[in-house]
mmCIF file of C-alpha atoms in Angstrom:
data_model
loop_
_atom_site.group_PDB
_atom_site.id
_atom_site.type_symbol
_atom_site.label_atom_id
_atom_site.label_comp_id
_atom_site.label_asym_id
_atom_site.label_seq_id
_atom_site.Cartn_x
_atom_site.Cartn_y
_atom_site.Cartn_z
ATOM 1 C CA ASP F 1 95.711 127.511 110.680
ATOM 2 C CA VAL F 2 98.582 124.261 111.894
ATOM 3 C CA LYS F 3 101.771 125.840 112.805
ATOM 4 C CA VAL F 4 104.355 123.907 113.148
ATOM 5 C CA THR F 5 108.321 125.906 114.339
ATOM 6 C CA GLN F 6 111.836 124.735 114.438
ATOM 7 C CA SER F 7 113.456 126.457 115.628
ATOM 8 C CA SER F 8 116.418 127.671 113.209
ATOM 9 C CA ARG F 9 116.329 126.673 108.897
ATOM 10 C CA TYR F 10 119.780 126.010 109.135
ATOM 11 C CA LEU F 11 123.079 125.592 111.394
ATOM 12 C CA VAL F 12 126.967 124.884 111.506
ATOM 13 C CA LYS F 13 128.326 122.495 114.134
ATOM 14 C CA ARG F 14 131.552 121.358 115.590
ATOM 15 C CA THR F 15 131.907 117.844 116.406
ATOM 16 C CA GLY F 16 131.761 116.779 119.806
ATOM 17 C CA GLU F 17 129.368 120.051 120.227
ATOM 18 C CA LYS F 18 125.960 119.446 122.465
ATOM 19 C CA VAL F 19 123.044 120.421 120.012
ATOM 20 C CA PHE F 20 119.298 121.431 120.182
ATOM 21 C CA LEU F 21 116.744 121.473 117.459
ATOM 22 C CA GLU F 22 113.613 123.040 119.293
ATOM 23 C CA CYS F 23 110.219 122.349 117.856
ATOM 24 C CA VAL F 24 106.901 124.324 119.046
ATOM 25 C CA GLN F 25 102.832 123.767 117.952
ATOM 26 C CA ASP F 26 100.530 126.009 117.870
ATOM 27 C CA MET F 27 97.451 123.311 118.318
ATOM 28 C CA ASP F 28 97.743 121.269 121.279
ATOM 29 C CA HIS F 29 98.625 118.094 119.321
ATOM 30 C CA GLU F 30 99.408 115.411 121.447
ATOM 31 C CA ASN F 31 101.630 113.557 119.184
ATOM 32 C CA MET F 32 105.298 115.027 118.085
ATOM 33 C CA PHE F 33 108.295 113.000 116.248
ATOM 34 C CA TRP F 34 111.126 114.041 114.861
ATOM 35 C CA TYR F 35 112.593 112.636 111.920
ATOM 36 C CA ARG F 36 115.534 112.888 110.038
ATOM 37 C CA GLN F 37 115.930 112.793 106.298
ATOM 38 C CA ASP F 38 118.410 111.752 104.112
ATOM 39 C CA PRO F 39 118.525 110.779 100.287
ATOM 40 C CA GLY F 40 117.286 107.935 98.917
ATOM 41 C CA LEU F 41 116.341 106.723 102.701
ATOM 42 C CA GLY F 42 113.497 108.938 103.132
ATOM 43 C CA LEU F 43 112.162 110.237 106.448
ATOM 44 C CA ARG F 44 113.754 107.847 109.248
ATOM 45 C CA LEU F 45 112.062 108.039 112.959
ATOM 46 C CA ILE F 46 114.212 109.261 115.232
ATOM 47 C CA TYR F 47 111.616 109.441 118.498
ATOM 48 C CA PHE F 48 108.003 110.998 118.767
ATOM 49 C CA SER F 49 106.084 111.549 121.662
ATOM 50 C CA TYR F 50 102.569 111.212 122.937
ATOM 51 C CA ASP F 51 102.899 112.887 125.697
ATOM 52 C CA VAL F 52 104.432 115.632 127.993
ATOM 53 C CA LYS F 53 106.983 114.170 129.682
ATOM 54 C CA MET F 54 106.776 110.695 127.658
ATOM 55 C CA LYS F 55 109.337 109.553 125.027
ATOM 56 C CA GLU F 56 109.124 106.115 122.608
ATOM 57 C CA LYS F 57 112.735 105.545 120.502
ATOM 58 C CA GLY F 58 112.452 105.243 116.648
ATOM 59 C CA ASP F 59 113.727 103.365 114.446
ATOM 60 C CA ILE F 60 117.225 105.215 114.536
ATOM 61 C CA PRO F 61 118.003 107.020 118.309
ATOM 62 C CA GLU F 62 121.185 106.579 118.548
ATOM 63 C CA GLY F 63 123.081 109.421 119.238
ATOM 64 C CA TYR F 64 120.263 111.132 119.669
ATOM 65 C CA SER F 65 117.970 111.819 122.861
ATOM 66 C CA VAL F 66 114.527 114.148 123.380
ATOM 67 C CA SER F 67 113.194 116.489 126.322
ATOM 68 C CA ARG F 68 108.959 116.971 126.154
ATOM 69 C CA GLU F 69 108.137 119.257 129.131
ATOM 70 C CA LYS F 70 105.991 121.473 127.831
ATOM 71 C CA LYS F 71 103.198 120.279 125.147
ATOM 72 C CA GLU F 72 103.641 122.696 122.820
ATOM 73 C CA ARG F 73 107.712 122.105 122.793
ATOM 74 C CA PHE F 74 109.858 119.017 121.913
ATOM 75 C CA SER F 75 113.493 118.618 121.824
ATOM 76 C CA LEU F 76 115.552 117.096 119.568
ATOM 77 C CA ILE F 77 119.127 116.784 121.374
ATOM 78 C CA LEU F 78 122.842 115.776 120.006
ATOM 79 C CA GLU F 79 124.197 115.163 122.931
ATOM 80 C CA SER F 80 128.018 114.806 120.962
ATOM 81 C CA ALA F 81 127.154 115.593 117.492
ATOM 82 C CA SER F 82 129.118 114.088 114.576
ATOM 83 C CA THR F 83 129.756 114.118 111.216
ATOM 84 C CA ASN F 84 127.456 111.557 110.671
ATOM 85 C CA GLN F 85 124.572 113.947 111.622
ATOM 86 C CA THR F 86 124.482 116.241 108.960
ATOM 87 C CA SER F 87 121.090 116.183 107.544
ATOM 88 C CA MET F 88 117.576 117.439 107.343
ATOM 89 C CA TYR F 89 115.728 117.078 110.043
ATOM 90 C CA LEU F 90 111.675 117.830 110.955
ATOM 91 C CA CYS F 91 109.494 117.842 112.747
ATOM 92 C CA ALA F 92 105.811 117.543 113.111
ATOM 93 C CA SER F 93 102.457 116.257 115.195
ATOM 94 C CA SER F 94 99.878 115.018 115.060
ATOM 95 C CA LEU F 95 96.511 114.842 117.560
ATOM 96 C CA ARG F 96 96.364 111.600 119.391
ATOM 97 C CA SER F 97 92.777 110.796 119.625
ATOM 98 C CA MET F 98 91.866 110.289 115.943
ATOM 99 C CA ASN F 99 94.112 108.623 112.675
ATOM 100 C CA THR F 100 95.025 112.113 111.400
ATOM 101 C CA GLU F 101 97.734 113.812 109.109
ATOM 102 C CA ALA F 102 101.059 115.218 110.477
ATOM 103 C CA PHE F 103 102.122 118.742 110.328
ATOM 104 C CA PHE F 104 105.442 119.155 109.954
ATOM 105 C CA GLY F 105 107.404 121.876 110.417
ATOM 106 C CA GLN F 106 110.233 123.654 107.453
ATOM 107 C CA GLY F 107 112.709 121.445 108.598
ATOM 108 C CA THR F 108 116.717 122.296 109.875
ATOM 109 C CA ARG F 109 119.903 121.665 107.989
ATOM 110 C CA LEU F 110 122.207 120.650 110.474
ATOM 111 C CA THR F 111 125.383 120.285 109.345
ATOM 112 C CA VAL F 112 128.368 118.756 111.384
ATOM 113 C CA VAL F 113 131.812 119.627 110.609
ATOM 114 C CA GLY R 1 110.558 96.798 112.766
ATOM 115 C CA GLU R 2 107.136 97.799 110.695
ATOM 116 C CA ASN R 3 108.685 99.144 107.875
ATOM 117 C CA VAL R 4 107.428 100.886 103.821
ATOM 118 C CA GLU R 5 108.523 99.400 100.963
ATOM 119 C CA GLN R 6 107.642 102.049 97.760
ATOM 120 C CA HIS R 7 108.416 102.405 94.233
ATOM 121 C CA PRO R 8 109.347 103.439 92.275
ATOM 122 C CA SER R 9 112.457 105.957 93.340
ATOM 123 C CA THR R 10 112.548 108.038 91.046
ATOM 124 C CA LEU R 11 109.659 108.180 87.950
ATOM 125 C CA SER R 12 109.458 110.427 85.076
ATOM 126 C CA VAL R 13 106.630 110.778 82.595
ATOM 127 C CA GLN R 14 105.375 113.323 79.956
ATOM 128 C CA GLU R 15 102.360 116.195 81.044
ATOM 129 C CA GLY R 16 99.027 114.520 80.614
ATOM 130 C CA ASP R 17 99.749 110.720 81.160
ATOM 131 C CA SER R 18 99.729 109.637 84.641
ATOM 132 C CA ALA R 19 101.934 108.295 87.081
ATOM 133 C CA VAL R 20 101.541 105.562 89.991
ATOM 134 C CA ILE R 21 103.369 104.984 92.922
ATOM 135 C CA LYS R 22 102.979 101.888 95.240
ATOM 136 C CA CYS R 23 103.459 100.831 98.973
ATOM 137 C CA THR R 24 103.436 98.099 100.824
ATOM 138 C CA TYR R 25 103.417 97.824 104.967
ATOM 139 C CA SER R 26 103.799 95.570 107.403
ATOM 140 C CA ASP R 27 101.915 95.742 110.027
ATOM 141 C CA SER R 28 99.019 94.622 109.956
ATOM 142 C CA ALA R 29 97.224 96.730 112.605
ATOM 143 C CA SER R 30 97.787 100.116 110.485
ATOM 144 C CA ASN R 31 95.343 102.265 110.295
ATOM 145 C CA TYR R 32 95.680 104.993 108.400
ATOM 146 C CA PHE R 33 97.820 105.743 105.211
ATOM 147 C CA PRO R 34 98.549 109.209 104.271
ATOM 148 C CA TRP R 35 100.780 110.461 101.382
ATOM 149 C CA TYR R 36 102.942 113.975 101.396
ATOM 150 C CA LYS R 37 104.701 116.088 98.049
ATOM 151 C CA GLN R 38 107.368 117.023 99.092
ATOM 152 C CA GLU R 39 108.696 120.671 97.013
ATOM 153 C CA LEU R 40 112.254 121.496 96.731
ATOM 154 C CA GLY R 41 112.796 123.001 99.593
ATOM 155 C CA LYS R 42 109.863 122.838 101.301
ATOM 156 C CA ARG R 43 107.965 120.812 104.256
ATOM 157 C CA PRO R 44 105.921 117.763 103.628
ATOM 158 C CA GLN R 45 102.448 118.577 103.127
ATOM 159 C CA LEU R 46 99.496 115.284 102.926
ATOM 160 C CA ILE R 47 97.446 115.737 99.329
ATOM 161 C CA ILE R 48 95.583 112.461 99.816
ATOM 162 C CA ASP R 49 94.808 109.959 102.642
ATOM 163 C CA ILE R 50 92.841 106.759 103.394
ATOM 164 C CA ARG R 51 91.733 104.746 106.291
ATOM 165 C CA SER R 52 91.800 101.199 106.967
ATOM 166 C CA ASN R 53 88.032 100.509 106.370
ATOM 167 C CA VAL R 54 87.948 102.230 102.797
ATOM 168 C CA GLY R 55 89.323 100.815 99.765
ATOM 169 C CA GLU R 56 89.659 104.131 97.661
ATOM 170 C CA LYS R 57 89.131 107.384 97.873
ATOM 171 C CA LYS R 58 90.147 110.269 95.337
ATOM 172 C CA ASP R 59 89.854 113.944 94.890
ATOM 173 C CA GLN R 60 90.028 115.492 91.419
ATOM 174 C CA ARG R 61 93.430 114.058 89.698
ATOM 175 C CA ILE R 62 95.076 112.227 93.077
ATOM 176 C CA ALA R 63 93.586 109.048 94.028
ATOM 177 C CA VAL R 64 94.558 106.764 96.376
ATOM 178 C CA THR R 65 93.571 102.966 96.317
ATOM 179 C CA LEU R 66 93.747 100.596 99.620
ATOM 180 C CA ASN R 67 94.278 96.539 99.364
ATOM 181 C CA LYS R 68 94.577 95.627 103.156
ATOM 182 C CA THR R 69 94.962 91.923 102.466
ATOM 183 C CA ALA R 70 98.135 91.918 100.332
ATOM 184 C CA LYS R 71 98.805 95.374 102.660
ATOM 185 C CA HIS R 72 99.829 97.019 99.889
ATOM 186 C CA PHE R 73 98.286 101.040 98.892
ATOM 187 C CA SER R 74 98.663 102.798 96.051
ATOM 188 C CA LEU R 75 99.049 106.502 94.009
ATOM 189 C CA HIS R 76 97.807 107.721 91.202
ATOM 190 C CA ILE R 77 97.633 110.589 89.598
ATOM 191 C CA THR R 78 95.948 111.008 86.238
ATOM 192 C CA GLU R 79 96.689 114.113 83.768
ATOM 193 C CA THR R 80 99.732 114.451 85.159
ATOM 194 C CA GLN R 81 101.252 118.789 85.053
ATOM 195 C CA PRO R 82 104.610 120.415 86.133
ATOM 196 C CA GLU R 83 103.374 121.739 88.930
ATOM 197 C CA ASP R 84 103.101 118.066 89.852
ATOM 198 C CA SER R 85 107.127 117.414 89.597
ATOM 199 C CA ALA R 86 108.334 117.158 93.286
ATOM 200 C CA VAL R 87 108.881 114.287 96.236
ATOM 201 C CA TYR R 88 106.110 111.846 97.170
ATOM 202 C CA PHE R 89 105.729 109.845 100.566
ATOM 203 C CA CYS R 90 103.884 107.092 101.716
ATOM 204 C CA ALA R 91 103.227 106.482 104.907
ATOM 205 C CA ALA R 92 101.155 103.666 107.408
ATOM 206 C CA PHE R 93 100.304 104.921 110.382
ATOM 207 C CA THR R 94 98.957 102.640 113.921
ATOM 208 C CA SER R 95 96.984 104.562 116.629
ATOM 209 C CA GLY R 96 97.919 101.351 118.944
ATOM 210 C CA THR R 97 101.538 103.032 118.705
ATOM 211 C CA TYR R 98 101.140 106.579 117.042
ATOM 212 C CA LYS R 99 103.847 106.159 114.776
ATOM 213 C CA TYR R 100 104.066 107.550 111.118
ATOM 214 C CA ILE R 101 106.343 105.048 109.609
ATOM 215 C CA PHE R 102 107.179 106.258 105.659
ATOM 216 C CA GLY R 103 108.504 105.254 102.434
ATOM 217 C CA THR R 104 111.899 106.095 101.192
ATOM 218 C CA GLY R 105 110.199 108.315 98.846
ATOM 219 C CA THR R 106 109.403 108.746 94.753
ATOM 220 C CA ARG R 107 110.933 112.341 92.834
ATOM 221 C CA LEU R 108 107.989 112.566 90.433
ATOM 222 C CA LYS R 109 109.445 114.499 86.775
ATOM 223 C CA VAL R 110 106.901 115.679 84.880
ATOM 224 C CA LEU R 111 108.440 116.774 81.448
ATOM 225 C CA ALA R 112 106.262 119.031 79.143
#
């Protein structure tokens, strides 16, 4: 059973703080993704990675960075959190070699105050 | 950039009726189209998918159709039940770019 685990279910941070969201998958997937989910806007791709140390910008990368030092772990970094980054963040992973589904983590609800 | 349009944003049906959700994608190189169901407070989970070499796929009460020429794909749920109430997302995946682009979601309410 595929497991994608995000380190926190809920986070409250202050404006200007550096925030780390961690995601770990246990299925040896090459691809990993970070999405942001907001009502009416669906799932918007922030960054993705198709291999260790590789990263690609998605549709809304501004204000975010990522790190993929190990295959199983993909971190999302908010360099200086702002209130407009209050959102639900979803991590996902998938195999690269086949067109198959992405498996999602349980999500992190981040509130920036 | 690539995008996926999804309609309607909300859909209410009576229990037992059918529900149809439609998506249009922009990248003609997209070759895999999954549909996800997200129940309240839970992660999105795959319910059905279709690849670009297939026009239709069915799994019990749910089916997906794909029109590559028009770049449309649709989810059909028959004999809806209250437990079908959720948010549904369509997505388009392009193997050359490794990206899943999602639609904006449809909130389906099945009224008992």
